[in-house]
Short mmCIF file of C-alpha atoms and ligand atoms in Angstrom, two decimals:
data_model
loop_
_atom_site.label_atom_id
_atom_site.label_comp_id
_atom_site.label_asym_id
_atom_site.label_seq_id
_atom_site.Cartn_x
_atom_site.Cartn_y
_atom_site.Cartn_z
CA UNK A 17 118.53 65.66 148.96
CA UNK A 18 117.25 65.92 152.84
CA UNK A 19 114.26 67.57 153.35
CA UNK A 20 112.82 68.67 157.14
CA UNK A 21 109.66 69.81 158.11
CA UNK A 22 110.24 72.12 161.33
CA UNK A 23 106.55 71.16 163.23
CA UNK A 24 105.45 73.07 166.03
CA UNK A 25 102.82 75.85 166.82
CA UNK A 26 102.72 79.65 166.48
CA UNK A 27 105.50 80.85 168.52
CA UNK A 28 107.21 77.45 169.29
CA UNK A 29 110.60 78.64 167.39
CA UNK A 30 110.36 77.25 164.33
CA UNK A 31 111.79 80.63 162.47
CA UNK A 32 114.57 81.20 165.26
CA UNK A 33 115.78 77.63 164.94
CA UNK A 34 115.48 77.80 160.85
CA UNK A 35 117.63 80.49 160.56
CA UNK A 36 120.93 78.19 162.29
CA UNK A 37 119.87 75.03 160.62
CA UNK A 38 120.16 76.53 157.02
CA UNK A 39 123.25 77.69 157.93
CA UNK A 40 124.32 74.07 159.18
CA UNK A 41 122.60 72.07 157.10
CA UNK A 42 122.99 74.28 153.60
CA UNK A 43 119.23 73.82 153.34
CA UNK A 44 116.81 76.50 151.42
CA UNK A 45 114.64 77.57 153.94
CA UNK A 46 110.91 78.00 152.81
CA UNK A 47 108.49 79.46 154.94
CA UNK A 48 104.85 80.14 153.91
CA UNK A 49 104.54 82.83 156.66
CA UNK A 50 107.64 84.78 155.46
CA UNK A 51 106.52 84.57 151.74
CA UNK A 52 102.76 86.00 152.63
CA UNK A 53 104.14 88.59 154.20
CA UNK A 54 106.19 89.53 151.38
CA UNK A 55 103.39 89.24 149.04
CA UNK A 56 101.66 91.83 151.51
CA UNK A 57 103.97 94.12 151.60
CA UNK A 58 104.47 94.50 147.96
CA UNK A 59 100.37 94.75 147.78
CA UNK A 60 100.02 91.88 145.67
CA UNK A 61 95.59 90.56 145.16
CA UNK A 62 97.01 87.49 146.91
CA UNK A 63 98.50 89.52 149.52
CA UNK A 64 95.79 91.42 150.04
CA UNK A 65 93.21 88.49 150.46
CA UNK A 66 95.96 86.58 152.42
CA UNK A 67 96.29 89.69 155.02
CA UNK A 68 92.51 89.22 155.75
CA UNK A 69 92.83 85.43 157.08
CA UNK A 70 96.14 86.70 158.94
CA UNK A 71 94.59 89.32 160.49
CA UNK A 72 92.23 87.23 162.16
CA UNK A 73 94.45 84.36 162.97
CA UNK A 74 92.75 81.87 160.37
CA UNK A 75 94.62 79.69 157.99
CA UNK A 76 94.98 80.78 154.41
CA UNK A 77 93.97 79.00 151.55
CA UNK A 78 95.58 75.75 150.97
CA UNK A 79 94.65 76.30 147.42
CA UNK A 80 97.13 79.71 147.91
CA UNK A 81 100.04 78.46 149.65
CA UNK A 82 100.18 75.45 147.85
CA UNK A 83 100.55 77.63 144.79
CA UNK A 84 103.39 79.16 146.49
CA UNK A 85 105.29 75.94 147.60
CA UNK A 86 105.31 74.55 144.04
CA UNK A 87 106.18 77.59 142.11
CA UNK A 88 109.30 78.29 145.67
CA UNK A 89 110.40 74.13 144.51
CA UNK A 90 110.36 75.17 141.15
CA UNK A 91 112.53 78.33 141.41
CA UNK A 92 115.23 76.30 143.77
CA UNK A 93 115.17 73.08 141.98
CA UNK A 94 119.17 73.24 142.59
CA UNK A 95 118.70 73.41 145.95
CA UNK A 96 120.54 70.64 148.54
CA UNK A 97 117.13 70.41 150.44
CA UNK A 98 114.34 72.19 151.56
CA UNK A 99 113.53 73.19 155.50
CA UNK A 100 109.71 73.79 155.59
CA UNK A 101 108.55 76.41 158.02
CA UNK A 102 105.15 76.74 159.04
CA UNK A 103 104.45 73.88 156.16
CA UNK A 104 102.50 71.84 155.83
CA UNK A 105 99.86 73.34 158.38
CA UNK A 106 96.26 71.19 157.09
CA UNK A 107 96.06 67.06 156.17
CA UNK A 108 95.35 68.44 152.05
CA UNK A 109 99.04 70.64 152.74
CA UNK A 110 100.58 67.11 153.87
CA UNK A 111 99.38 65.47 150.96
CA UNK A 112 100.14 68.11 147.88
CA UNK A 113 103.23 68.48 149.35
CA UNK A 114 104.26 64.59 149.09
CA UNK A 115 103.17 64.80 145.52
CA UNK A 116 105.66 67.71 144.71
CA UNK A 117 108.43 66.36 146.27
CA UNK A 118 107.43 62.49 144.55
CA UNK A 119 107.70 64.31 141.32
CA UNK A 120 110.97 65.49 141.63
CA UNK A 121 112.02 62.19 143.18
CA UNK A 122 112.78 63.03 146.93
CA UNK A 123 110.40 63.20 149.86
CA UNK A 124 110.49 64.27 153.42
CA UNK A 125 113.44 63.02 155.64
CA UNK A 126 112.24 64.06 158.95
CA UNK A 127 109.23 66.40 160.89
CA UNK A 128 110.53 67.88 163.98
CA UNK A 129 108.34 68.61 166.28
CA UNK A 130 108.72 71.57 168.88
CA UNK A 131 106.87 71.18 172.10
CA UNK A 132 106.23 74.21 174.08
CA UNK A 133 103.37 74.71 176.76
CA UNK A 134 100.25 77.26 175.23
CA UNK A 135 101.14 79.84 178.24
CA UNK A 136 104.61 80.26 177.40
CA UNK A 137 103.45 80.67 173.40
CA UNK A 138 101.19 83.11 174.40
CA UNK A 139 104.16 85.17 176.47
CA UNK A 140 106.31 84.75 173.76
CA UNK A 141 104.76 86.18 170.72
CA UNK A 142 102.85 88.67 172.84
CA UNK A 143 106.43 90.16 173.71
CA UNK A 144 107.30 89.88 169.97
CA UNK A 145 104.17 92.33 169.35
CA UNK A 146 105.90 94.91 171.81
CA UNK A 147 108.68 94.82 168.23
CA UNK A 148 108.01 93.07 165.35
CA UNK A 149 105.13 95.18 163.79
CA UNK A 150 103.19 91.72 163.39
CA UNK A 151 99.67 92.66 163.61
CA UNK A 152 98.91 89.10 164.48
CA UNK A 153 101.20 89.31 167.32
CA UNK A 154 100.19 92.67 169.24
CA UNK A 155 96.61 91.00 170.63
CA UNK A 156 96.46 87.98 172.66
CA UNK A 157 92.47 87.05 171.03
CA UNK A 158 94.48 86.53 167.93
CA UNK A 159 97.22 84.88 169.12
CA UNK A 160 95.08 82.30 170.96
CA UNK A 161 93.02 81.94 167.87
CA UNK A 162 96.36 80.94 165.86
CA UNK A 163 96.85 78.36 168.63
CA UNK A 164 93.41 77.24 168.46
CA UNK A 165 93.89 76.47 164.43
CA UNK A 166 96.83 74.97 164.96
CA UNK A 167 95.27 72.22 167.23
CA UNK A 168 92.25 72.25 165.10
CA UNK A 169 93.70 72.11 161.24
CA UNK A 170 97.71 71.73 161.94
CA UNK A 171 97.94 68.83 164.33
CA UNK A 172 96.74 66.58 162.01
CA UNK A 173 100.37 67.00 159.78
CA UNK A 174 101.71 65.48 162.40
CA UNK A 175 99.41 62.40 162.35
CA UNK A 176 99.84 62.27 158.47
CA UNK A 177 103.55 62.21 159.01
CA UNK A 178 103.56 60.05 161.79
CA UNK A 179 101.85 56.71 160.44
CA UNK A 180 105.18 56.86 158.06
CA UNK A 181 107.53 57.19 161.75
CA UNK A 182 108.78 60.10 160.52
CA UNK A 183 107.83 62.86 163.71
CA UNK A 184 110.34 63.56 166.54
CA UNK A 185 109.02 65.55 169.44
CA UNK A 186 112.07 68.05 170.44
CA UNK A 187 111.63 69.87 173.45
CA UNK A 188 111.01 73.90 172.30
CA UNK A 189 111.56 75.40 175.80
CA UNK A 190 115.56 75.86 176.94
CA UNK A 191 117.65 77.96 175.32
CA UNK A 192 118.29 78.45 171.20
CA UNK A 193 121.31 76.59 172.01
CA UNK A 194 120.26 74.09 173.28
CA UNK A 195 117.15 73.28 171.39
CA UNK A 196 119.37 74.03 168.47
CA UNK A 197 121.78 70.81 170.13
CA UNK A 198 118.74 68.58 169.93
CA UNK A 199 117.33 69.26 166.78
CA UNK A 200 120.89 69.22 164.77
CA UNK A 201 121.39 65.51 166.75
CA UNK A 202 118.01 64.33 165.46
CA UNK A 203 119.29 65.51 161.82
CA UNK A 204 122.67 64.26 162.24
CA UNK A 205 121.37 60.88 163.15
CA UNK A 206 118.45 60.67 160.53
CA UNK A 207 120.71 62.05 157.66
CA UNK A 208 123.67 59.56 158.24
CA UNK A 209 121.07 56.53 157.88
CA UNK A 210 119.02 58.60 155.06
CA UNK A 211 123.00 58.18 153.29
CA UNK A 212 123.60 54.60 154.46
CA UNK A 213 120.75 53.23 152.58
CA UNK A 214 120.78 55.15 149.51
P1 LIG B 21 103.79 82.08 160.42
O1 LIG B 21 104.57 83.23 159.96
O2 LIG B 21 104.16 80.72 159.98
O3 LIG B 21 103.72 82.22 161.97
P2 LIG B 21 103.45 81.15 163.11
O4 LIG B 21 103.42 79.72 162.79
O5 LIG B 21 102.27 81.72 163.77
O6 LIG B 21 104.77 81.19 163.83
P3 LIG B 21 105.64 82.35 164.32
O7 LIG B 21 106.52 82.90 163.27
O8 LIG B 21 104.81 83.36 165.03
O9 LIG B 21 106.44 81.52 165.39
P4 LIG B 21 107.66 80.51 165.21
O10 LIG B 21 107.30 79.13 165.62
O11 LIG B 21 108.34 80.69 163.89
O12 LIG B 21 108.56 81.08 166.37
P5 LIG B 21 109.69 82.20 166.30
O13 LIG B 21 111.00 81.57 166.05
O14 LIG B 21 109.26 83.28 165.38
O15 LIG B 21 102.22 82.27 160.03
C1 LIG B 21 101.55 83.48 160.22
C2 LIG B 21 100.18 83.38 159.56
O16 LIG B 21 100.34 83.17 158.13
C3 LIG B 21 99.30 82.21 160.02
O17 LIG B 21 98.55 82.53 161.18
C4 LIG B 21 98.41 82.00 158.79
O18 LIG B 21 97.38 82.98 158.74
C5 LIG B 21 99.37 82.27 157.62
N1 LIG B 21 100.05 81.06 157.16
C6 LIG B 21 101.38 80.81 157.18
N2 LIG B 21 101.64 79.59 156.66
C7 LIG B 21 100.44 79.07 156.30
C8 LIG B 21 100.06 77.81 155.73
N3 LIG B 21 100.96 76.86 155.43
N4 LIG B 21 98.75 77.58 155.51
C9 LIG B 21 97.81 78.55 155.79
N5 LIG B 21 98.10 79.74 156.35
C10 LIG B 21 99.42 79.99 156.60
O19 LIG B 21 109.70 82.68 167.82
C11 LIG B 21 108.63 83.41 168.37
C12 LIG B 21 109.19 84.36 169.44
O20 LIG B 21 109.76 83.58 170.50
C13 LIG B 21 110.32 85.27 168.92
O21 LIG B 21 110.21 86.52 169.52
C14 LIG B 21 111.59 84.54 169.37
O22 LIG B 21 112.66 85.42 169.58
C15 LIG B 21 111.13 83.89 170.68
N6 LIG B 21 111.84 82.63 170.96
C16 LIG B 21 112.23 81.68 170.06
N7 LIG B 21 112.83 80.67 170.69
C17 LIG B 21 112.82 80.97 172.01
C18 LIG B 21 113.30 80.29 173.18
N8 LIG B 21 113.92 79.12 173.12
N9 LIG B 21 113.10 80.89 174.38
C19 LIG B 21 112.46 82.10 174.47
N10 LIG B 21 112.02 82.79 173.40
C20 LIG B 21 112.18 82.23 172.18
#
């Protein structure tokens, strides 16, 4: 099993980029974004309180989407590995989520980290909002508040991740292609040793 954490902050193409890797990779994608916003649409309580943090740009819970990660392993414990999307995102994230993957023997191969300048965030998922229907995306107060938790809460996975060598910075502006070239070599190289010493 080959597990990825896909690192980078609101906007930096984590989701775009997740959807070829599964496809490459046969990896279950798990995003904690994409599962609170199913629990809001189907007007779940946890929905409902989750829609007031994501509204304003906050964080959730770790308490919630911890809850969610363990009960998403549990459901795909079949699985080949796991791509985490917009997980881990606090230190206490970083740390549950070692512990889940420890107890079902495995841990995290890799964090790739997209790197992409605040401005050209901002542009991005402010053009999203023209779309998407994202309520966090369609006012820029928000979206720079979701940038500022990011640097204040999320960059700290990172360091977590990094005092076991495990973070690559990939470049996140280019085309998908290409970004897509570098993060598939990264995996390609860090999977064939991940097999060599097993
Ligand atoms: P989440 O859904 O995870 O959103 P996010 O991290 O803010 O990231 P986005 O989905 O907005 O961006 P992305 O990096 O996936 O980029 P994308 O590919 O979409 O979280 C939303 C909220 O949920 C959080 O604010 C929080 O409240 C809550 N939450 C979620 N997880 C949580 C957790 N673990 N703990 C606590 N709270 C949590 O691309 C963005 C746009 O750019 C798209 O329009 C795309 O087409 C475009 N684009 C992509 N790549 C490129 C490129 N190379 N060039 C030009 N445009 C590009």
């Amino acid at each position: 099993m080959f597990n990825i954490i896909l690192f980078g902050p609101p906007g930096s193409g984590k989701g775009t980029q997740s959807e070829k890797l599964i496809l490459q990779y046969g990896l279950k994608h798990l995003s904690t974004g994409d599962l609170l916003r199913t629990e809001i649409a189907s007007q779940t309580p946890l929905g409902l309180e989750a829609k007031n943090f994501m509204d304003k740009g906050q964080l959730v819970p770790d308490e919630v989407v911890i809850g969610m990660i363990s009960t998403a392993l549990d459901a795909n414990s079949k699985a080949n590995g796991f791509l985490f999307d917009g997980f881990p995102r606090t230190k206490a994230q970083s740390e549950a989520l070692d512990k889940l993957l420890k107890l079902k023997q495995t841990e995290i191969g890799v964090v790739l980290s997209l790197q992409v300048s605040e401005e050209e965030l901002v542009k991005r998922l402010l053009n999203r909002g023209l779309t998407s229907g994202r309520t966090d995306d369609n006012n820029e107060e928000v979206i720079r508040e979701r940038i500022a938790e990011y640097h204040r809460k999320t960059s700290a996975v990172a360091d977590h991740y990094q005092t076991f060598e495990k973070v690559v910075a990939i470049p996140g502006e280019g085309s998908v292609d290409e970004i897509f070239e570098s993060l598939s070599a990264e995996i390609d190289h860090r999977m064939s040793a991940h097999t060599t010493f097993r």
